[in-house]
Short mmCIF file of N, CA, C and O in Angstrom, two decimals:
data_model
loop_
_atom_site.label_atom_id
_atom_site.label_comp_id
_atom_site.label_asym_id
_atom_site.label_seq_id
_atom_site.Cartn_x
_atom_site.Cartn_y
_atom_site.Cartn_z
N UNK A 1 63.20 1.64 -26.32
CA UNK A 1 62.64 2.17 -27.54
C UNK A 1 63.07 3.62 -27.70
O UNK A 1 62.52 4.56 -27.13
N UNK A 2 64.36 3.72 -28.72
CA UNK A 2 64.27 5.16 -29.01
C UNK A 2 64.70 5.17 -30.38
O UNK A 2 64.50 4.36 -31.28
N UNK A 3 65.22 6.07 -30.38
CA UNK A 3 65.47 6.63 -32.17
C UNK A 3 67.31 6.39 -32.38
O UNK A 3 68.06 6.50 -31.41
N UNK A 4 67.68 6.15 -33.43
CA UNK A 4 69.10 5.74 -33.39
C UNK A 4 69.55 6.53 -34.51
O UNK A 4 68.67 6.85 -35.32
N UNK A 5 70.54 6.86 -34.71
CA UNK A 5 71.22 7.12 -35.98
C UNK A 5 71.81 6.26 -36.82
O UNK A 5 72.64 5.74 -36.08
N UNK A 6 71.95 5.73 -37.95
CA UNK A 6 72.50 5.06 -38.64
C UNK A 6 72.75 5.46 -39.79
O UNK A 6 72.18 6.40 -40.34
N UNK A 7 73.93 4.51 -40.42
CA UNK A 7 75.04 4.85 -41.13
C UNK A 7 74.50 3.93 -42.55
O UNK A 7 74.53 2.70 -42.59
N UNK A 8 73.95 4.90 -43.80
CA UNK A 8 73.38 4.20 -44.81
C UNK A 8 75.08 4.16 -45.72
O UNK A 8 76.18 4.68 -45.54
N UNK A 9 74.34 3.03 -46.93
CA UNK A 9 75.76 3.30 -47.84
C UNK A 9 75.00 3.15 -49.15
O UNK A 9 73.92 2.55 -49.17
N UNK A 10 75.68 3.82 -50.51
CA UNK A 10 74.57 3.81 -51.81
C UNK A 10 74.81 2.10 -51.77
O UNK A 10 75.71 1.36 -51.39
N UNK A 11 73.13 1.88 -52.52
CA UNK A 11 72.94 0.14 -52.99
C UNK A 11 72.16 -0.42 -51.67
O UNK A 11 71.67 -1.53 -51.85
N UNK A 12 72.00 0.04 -50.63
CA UNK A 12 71.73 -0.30 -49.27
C UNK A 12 69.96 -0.20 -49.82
O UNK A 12 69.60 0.75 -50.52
N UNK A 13 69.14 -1.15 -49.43
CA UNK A 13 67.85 -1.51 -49.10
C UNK A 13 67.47 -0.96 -47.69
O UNK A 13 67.77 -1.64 -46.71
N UNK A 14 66.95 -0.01 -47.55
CA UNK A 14 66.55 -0.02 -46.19
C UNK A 14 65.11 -0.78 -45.73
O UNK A 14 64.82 -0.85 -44.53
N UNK A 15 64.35 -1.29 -46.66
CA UNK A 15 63.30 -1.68 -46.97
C UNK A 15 62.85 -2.20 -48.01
O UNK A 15 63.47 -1.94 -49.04
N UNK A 16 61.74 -3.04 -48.10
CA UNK A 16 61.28 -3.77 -48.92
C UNK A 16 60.11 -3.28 -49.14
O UNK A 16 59.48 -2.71 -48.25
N UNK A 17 59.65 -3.42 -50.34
CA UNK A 17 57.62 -3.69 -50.43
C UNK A 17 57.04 -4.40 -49.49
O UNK A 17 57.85 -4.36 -48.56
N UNK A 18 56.16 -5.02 -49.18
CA UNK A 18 55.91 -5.89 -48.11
C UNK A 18 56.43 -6.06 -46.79
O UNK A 18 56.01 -6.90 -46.00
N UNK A 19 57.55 -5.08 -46.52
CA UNK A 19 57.92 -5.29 -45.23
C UNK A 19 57.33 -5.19 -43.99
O UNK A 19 56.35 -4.46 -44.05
N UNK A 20 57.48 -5.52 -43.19
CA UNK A 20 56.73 -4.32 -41.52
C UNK A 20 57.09 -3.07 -41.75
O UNK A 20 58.27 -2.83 -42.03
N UNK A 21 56.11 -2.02 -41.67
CA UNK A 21 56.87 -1.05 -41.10
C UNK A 21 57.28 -0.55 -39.73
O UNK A 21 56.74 0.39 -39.15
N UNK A 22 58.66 -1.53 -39.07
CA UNK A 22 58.65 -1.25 -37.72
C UNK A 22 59.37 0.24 -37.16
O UNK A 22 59.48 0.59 -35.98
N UNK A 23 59.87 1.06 -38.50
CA UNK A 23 60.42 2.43 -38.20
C UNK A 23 59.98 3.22 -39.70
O UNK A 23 59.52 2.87 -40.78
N UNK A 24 60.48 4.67 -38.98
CA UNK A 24 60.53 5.63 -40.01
C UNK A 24 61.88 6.59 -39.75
O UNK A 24 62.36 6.80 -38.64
N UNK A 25 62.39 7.10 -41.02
CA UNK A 25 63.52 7.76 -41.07
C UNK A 25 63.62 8.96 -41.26
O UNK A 25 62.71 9.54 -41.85
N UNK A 26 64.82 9.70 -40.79
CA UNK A 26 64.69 11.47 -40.92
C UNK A 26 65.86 11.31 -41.76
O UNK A 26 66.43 10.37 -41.22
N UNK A 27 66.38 11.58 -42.51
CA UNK A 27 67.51 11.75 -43.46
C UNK A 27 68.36 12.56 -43.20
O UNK A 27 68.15 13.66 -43.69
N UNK A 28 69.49 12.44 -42.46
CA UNK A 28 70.40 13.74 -42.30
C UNK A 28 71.45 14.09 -43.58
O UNK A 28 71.92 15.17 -43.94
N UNK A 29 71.62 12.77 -44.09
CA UNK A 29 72.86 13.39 -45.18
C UNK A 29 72.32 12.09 -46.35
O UNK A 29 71.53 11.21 -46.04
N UNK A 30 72.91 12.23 -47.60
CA UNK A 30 72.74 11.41 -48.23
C UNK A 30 71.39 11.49 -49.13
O UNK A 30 70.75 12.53 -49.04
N UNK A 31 70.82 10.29 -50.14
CA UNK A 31 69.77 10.31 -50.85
C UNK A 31 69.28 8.66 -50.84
O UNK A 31 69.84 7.62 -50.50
N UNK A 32 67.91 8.99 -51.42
CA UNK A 32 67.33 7.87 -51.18
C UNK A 32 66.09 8.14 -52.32
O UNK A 32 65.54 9.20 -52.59
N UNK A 33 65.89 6.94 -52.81
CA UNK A 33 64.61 6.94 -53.76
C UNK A 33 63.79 5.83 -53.36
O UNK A 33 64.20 4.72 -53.02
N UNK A 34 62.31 6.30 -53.46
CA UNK A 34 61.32 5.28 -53.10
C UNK A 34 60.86 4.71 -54.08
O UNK A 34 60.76 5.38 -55.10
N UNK A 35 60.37 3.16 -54.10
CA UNK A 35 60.46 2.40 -55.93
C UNK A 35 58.99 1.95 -55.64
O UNK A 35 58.71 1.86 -54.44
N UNK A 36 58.29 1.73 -56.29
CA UNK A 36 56.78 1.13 -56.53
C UNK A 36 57.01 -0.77 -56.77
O UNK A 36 57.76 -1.38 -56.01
N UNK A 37 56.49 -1.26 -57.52
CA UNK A 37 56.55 -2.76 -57.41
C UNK A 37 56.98 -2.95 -58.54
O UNK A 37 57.76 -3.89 -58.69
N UNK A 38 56.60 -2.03 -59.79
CA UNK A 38 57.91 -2.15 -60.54
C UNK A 38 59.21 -1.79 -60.64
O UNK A 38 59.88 -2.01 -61.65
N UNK A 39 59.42 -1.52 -60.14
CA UNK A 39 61.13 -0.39 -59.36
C UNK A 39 61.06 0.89 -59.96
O UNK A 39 62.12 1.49 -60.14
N UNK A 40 60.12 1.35 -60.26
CA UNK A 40 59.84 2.91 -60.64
C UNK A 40 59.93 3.85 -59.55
O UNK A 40 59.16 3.72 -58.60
N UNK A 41 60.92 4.94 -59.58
CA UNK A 41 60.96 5.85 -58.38
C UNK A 41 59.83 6.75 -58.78
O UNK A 41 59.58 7.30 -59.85
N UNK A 42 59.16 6.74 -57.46
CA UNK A 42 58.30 7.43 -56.87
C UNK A 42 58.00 9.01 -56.35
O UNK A 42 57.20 9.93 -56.51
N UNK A 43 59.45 8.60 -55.50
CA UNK A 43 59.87 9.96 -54.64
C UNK A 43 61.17 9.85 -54.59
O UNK A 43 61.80 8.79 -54.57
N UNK A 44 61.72 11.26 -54.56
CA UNK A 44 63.16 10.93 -54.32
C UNK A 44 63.05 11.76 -52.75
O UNK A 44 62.18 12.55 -52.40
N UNK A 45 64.24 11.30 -51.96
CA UNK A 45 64.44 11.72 -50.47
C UNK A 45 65.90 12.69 -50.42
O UNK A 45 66.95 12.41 -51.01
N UNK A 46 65.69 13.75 -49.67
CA UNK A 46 66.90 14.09 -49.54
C UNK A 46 66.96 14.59 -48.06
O UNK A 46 66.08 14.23 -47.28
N UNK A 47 68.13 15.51 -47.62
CA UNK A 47 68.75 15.68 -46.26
C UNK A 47 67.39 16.48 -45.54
O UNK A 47 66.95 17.50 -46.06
N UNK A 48 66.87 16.01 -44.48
CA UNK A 48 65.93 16.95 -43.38
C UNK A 48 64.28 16.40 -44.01
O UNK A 48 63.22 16.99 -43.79
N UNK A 49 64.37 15.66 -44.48
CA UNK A 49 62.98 14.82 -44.66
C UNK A 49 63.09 13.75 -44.40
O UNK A 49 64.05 12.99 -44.55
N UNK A 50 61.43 13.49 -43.73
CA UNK A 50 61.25 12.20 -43.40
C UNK A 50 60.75 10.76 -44.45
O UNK A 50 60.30 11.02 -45.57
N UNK A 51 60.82 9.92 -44.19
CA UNK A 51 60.10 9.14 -45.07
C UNK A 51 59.91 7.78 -44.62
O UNK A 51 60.79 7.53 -43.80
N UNK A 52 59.04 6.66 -44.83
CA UNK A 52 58.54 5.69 -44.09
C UNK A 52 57.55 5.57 -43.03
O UNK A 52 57.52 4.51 -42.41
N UNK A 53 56.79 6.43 -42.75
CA UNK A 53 55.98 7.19 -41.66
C UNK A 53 54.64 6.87 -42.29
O UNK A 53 53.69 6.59 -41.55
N UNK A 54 54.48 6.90 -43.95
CA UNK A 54 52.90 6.94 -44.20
C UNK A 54 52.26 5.26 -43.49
O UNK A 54 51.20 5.03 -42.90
N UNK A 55 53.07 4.61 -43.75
CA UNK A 55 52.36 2.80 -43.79
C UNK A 55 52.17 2.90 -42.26
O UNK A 55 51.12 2.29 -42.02
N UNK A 56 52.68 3.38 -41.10
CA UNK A 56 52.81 3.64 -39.99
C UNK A 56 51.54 4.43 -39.25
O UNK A 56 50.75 3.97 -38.42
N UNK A 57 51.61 6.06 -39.93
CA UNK A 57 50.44 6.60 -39.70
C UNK A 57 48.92 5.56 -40.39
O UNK A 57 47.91 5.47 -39.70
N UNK A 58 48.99 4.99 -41.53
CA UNK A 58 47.67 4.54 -41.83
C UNK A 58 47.36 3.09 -41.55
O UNK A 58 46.74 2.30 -42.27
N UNK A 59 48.09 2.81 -39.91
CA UNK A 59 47.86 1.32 -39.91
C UNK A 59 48.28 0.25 -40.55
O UNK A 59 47.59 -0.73 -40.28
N UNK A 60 49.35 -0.02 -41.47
CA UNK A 60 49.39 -0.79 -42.33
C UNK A 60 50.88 -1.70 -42.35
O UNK A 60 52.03 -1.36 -42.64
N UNK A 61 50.42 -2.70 -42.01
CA UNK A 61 51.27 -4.17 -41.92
C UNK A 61 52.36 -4.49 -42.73
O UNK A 61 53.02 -5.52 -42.58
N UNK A 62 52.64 -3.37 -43.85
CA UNK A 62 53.24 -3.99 -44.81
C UNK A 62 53.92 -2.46 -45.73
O UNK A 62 53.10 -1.54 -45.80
N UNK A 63 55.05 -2.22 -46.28
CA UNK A 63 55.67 -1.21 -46.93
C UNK A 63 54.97 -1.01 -48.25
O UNK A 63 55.08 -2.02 -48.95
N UNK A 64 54.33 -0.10 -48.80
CA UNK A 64 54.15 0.00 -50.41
C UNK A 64 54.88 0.28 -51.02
O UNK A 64 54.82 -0.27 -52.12
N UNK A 65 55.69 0.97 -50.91
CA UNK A 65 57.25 1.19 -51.24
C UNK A 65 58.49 0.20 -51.32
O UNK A 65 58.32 -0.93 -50.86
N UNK A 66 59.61 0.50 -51.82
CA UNK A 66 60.95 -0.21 -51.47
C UNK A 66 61.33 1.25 -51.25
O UNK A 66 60.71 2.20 -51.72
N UNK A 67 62.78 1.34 -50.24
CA UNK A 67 63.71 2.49 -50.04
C UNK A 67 65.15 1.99 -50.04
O UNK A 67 65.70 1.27 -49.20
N UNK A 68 65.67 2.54 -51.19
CA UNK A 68 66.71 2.19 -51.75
C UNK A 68 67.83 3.53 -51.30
O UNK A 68 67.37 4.67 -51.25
N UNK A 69 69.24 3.28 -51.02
CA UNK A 69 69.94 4.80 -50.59
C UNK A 69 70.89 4.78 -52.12
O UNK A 69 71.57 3.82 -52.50
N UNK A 70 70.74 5.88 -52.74
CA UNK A 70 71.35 5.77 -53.60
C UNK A 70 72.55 6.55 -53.32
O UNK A 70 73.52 6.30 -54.04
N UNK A 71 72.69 7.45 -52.40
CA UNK A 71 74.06 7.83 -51.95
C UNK A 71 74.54 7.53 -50.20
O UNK A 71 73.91 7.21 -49.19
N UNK A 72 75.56 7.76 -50.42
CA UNK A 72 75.60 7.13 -48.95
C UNK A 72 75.60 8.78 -47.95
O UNK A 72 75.88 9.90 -48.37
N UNK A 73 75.17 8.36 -46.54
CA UNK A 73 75.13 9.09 -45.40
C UNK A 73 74.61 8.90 -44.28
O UNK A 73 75.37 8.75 -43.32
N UNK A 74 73.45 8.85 -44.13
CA UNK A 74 73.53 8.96 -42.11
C UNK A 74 71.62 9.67 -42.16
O UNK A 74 71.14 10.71 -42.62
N UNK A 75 70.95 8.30 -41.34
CA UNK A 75 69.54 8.87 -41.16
C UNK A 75 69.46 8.70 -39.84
O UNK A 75 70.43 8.31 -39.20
N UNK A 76 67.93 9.06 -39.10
CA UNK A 76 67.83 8.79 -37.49
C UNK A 76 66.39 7.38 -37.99
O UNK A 76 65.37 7.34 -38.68
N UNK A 77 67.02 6.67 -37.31
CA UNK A 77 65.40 5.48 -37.62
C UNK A 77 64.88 5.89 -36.37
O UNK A 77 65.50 5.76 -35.31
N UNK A 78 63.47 6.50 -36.49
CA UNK A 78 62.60 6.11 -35.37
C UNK A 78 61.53 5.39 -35.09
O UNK A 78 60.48 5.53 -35.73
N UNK A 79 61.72 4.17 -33.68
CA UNK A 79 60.80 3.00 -34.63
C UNK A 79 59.31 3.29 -34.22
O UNK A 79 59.20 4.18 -33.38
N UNK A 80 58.09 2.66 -34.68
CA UNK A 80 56.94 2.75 -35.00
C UNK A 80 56.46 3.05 -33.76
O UNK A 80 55.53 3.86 -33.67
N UNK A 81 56.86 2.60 -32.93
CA UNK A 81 56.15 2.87 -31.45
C UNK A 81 56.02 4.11 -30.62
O UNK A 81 55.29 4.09 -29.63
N UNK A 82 56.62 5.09 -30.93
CA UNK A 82 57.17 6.18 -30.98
C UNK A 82 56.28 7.31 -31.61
O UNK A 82 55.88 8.25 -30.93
N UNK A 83 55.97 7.17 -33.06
CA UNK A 83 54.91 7.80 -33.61
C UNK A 83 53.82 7.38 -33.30
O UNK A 83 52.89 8.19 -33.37
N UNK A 84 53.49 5.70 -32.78
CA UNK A 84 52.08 5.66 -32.61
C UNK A 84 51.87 5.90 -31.18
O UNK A 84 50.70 5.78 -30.80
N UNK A 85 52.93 6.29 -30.10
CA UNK A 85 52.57 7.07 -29.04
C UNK A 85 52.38 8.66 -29.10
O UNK A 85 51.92 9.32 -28.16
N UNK A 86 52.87 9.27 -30.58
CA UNK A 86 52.72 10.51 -30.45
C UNK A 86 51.11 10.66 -30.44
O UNK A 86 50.37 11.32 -29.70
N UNK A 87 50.81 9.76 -31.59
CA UNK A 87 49.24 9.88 -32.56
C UNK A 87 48.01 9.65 -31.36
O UNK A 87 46.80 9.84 -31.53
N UNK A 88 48.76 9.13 -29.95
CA UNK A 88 47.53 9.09 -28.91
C UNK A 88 47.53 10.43 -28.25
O UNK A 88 46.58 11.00 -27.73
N UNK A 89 48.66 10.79 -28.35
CA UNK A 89 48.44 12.02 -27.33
C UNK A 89 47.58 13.49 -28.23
O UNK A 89 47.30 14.60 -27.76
N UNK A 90 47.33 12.91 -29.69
CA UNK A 90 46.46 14.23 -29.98
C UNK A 90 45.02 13.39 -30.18
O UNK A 90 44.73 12.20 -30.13
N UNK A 91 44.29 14.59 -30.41
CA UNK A 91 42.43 14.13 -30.72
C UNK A 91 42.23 13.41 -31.54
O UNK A 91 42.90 13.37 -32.57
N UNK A 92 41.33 12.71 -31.29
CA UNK A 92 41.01 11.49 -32.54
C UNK A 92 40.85 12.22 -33.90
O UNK A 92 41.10 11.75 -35.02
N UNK A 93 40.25 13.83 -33.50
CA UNK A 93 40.03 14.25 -35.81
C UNK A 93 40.92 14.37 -35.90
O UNK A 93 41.31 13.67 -36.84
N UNK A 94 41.79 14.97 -35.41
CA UNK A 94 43.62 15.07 -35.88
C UNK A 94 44.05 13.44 -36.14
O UNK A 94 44.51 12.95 -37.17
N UNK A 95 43.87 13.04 -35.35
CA UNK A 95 44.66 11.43 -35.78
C UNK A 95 43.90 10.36 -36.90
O UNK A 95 44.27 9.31 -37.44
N UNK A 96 42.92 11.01 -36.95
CA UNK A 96 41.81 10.72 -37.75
C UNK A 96 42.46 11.25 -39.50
O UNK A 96 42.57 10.64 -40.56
N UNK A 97 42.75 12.57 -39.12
CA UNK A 97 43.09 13.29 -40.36
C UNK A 97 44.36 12.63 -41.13
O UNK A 97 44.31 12.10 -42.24
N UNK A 98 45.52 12.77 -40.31
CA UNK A 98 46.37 12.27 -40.62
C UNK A 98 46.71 10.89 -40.97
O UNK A 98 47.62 10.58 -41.73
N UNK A 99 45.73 9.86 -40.22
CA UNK A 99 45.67 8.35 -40.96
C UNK A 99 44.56 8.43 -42.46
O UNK A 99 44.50 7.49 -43.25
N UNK A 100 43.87 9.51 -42.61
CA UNK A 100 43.46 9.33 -43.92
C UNK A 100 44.21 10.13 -44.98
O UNK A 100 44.09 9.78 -46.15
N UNK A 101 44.95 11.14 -44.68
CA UNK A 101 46.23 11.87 -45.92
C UNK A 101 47.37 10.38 -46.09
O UNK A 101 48.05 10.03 -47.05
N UNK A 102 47.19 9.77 -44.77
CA UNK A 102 48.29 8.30 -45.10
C UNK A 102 47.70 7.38 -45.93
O UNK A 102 48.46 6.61 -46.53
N UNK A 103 46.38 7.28 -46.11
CA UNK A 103 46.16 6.35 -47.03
C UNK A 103 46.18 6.97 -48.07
O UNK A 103 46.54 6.23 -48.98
N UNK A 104 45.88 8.32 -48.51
CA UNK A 104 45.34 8.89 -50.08
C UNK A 104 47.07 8.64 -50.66
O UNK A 104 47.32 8.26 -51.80
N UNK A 105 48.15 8.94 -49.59
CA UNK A 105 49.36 9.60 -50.00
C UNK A 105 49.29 7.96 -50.70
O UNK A 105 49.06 7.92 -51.91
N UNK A 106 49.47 6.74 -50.01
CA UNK A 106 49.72 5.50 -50.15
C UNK A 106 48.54 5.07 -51.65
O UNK A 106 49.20 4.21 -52.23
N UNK A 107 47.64 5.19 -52.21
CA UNK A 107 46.93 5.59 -53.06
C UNK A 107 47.43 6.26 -54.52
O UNK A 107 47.17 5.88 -55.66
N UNK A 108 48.01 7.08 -54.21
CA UNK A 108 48.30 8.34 -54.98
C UNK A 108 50.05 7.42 -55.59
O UNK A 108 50.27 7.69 -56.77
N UNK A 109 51.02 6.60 -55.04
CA UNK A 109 52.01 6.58 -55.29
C UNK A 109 51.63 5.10 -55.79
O UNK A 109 52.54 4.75 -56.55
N UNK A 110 50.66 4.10 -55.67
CA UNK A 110 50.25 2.53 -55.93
C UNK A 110 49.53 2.69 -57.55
O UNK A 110 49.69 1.91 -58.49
N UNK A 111 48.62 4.08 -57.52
CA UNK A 111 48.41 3.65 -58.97
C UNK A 111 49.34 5.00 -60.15
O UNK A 111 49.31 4.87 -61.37
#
């Protein structure tokens, strides 16, 4: 279990709505837009941000998002296991905190 780099290309799905979320991504080069269930972008992503991390931090089985690369370049996937070993090593209000900004964020982009 570690973190990989990979090689996106524009048109590339990195994800679905409903998916697992079994990783999250750091974006080194390239762009990416996040789509709602009607394919409405959400967020757009660019180089040195992360994204895919909220469904992860708030427990949740399934992507609310799609992540689409609309240009091509190069992210690090790091998969889920990874952040949810970080989230033990701090205090429950901290981990506490941060799984509830994951649901408002997940909230805030659904309606």
């Amino acid at each position: 279990m570690s973190a990989e780099i990979i090689t996106i290309v524009s048109g590339q799905t990195l994800y679905k709505k409903g998916d697992n979320p079994r990783s999250c991504f750091i974006l080194q080069k390239g762009s990416v837009h996040l789509l709602n269930e009607k394919g409405e972008k959400v967020a757009g992503v660019g180089p040195n941000m992360i994204f895919g991390e909220i469904e992860i931090f708030a427990n949740l089985n399934y992507r609310s998002t799609a992540a689409i690369c609309v240009t091509s370049g190069s992210a690090v996937s790091v998969p889920a296991e990874i952040l949810d070993n970080k989230l033990k090593n701090i205090s429950k209000y901290e981990a506490l905190l941060i799984k509830e900004f994951a649901k408002n964020s997940i909230n805030r982009i659904s309606n």
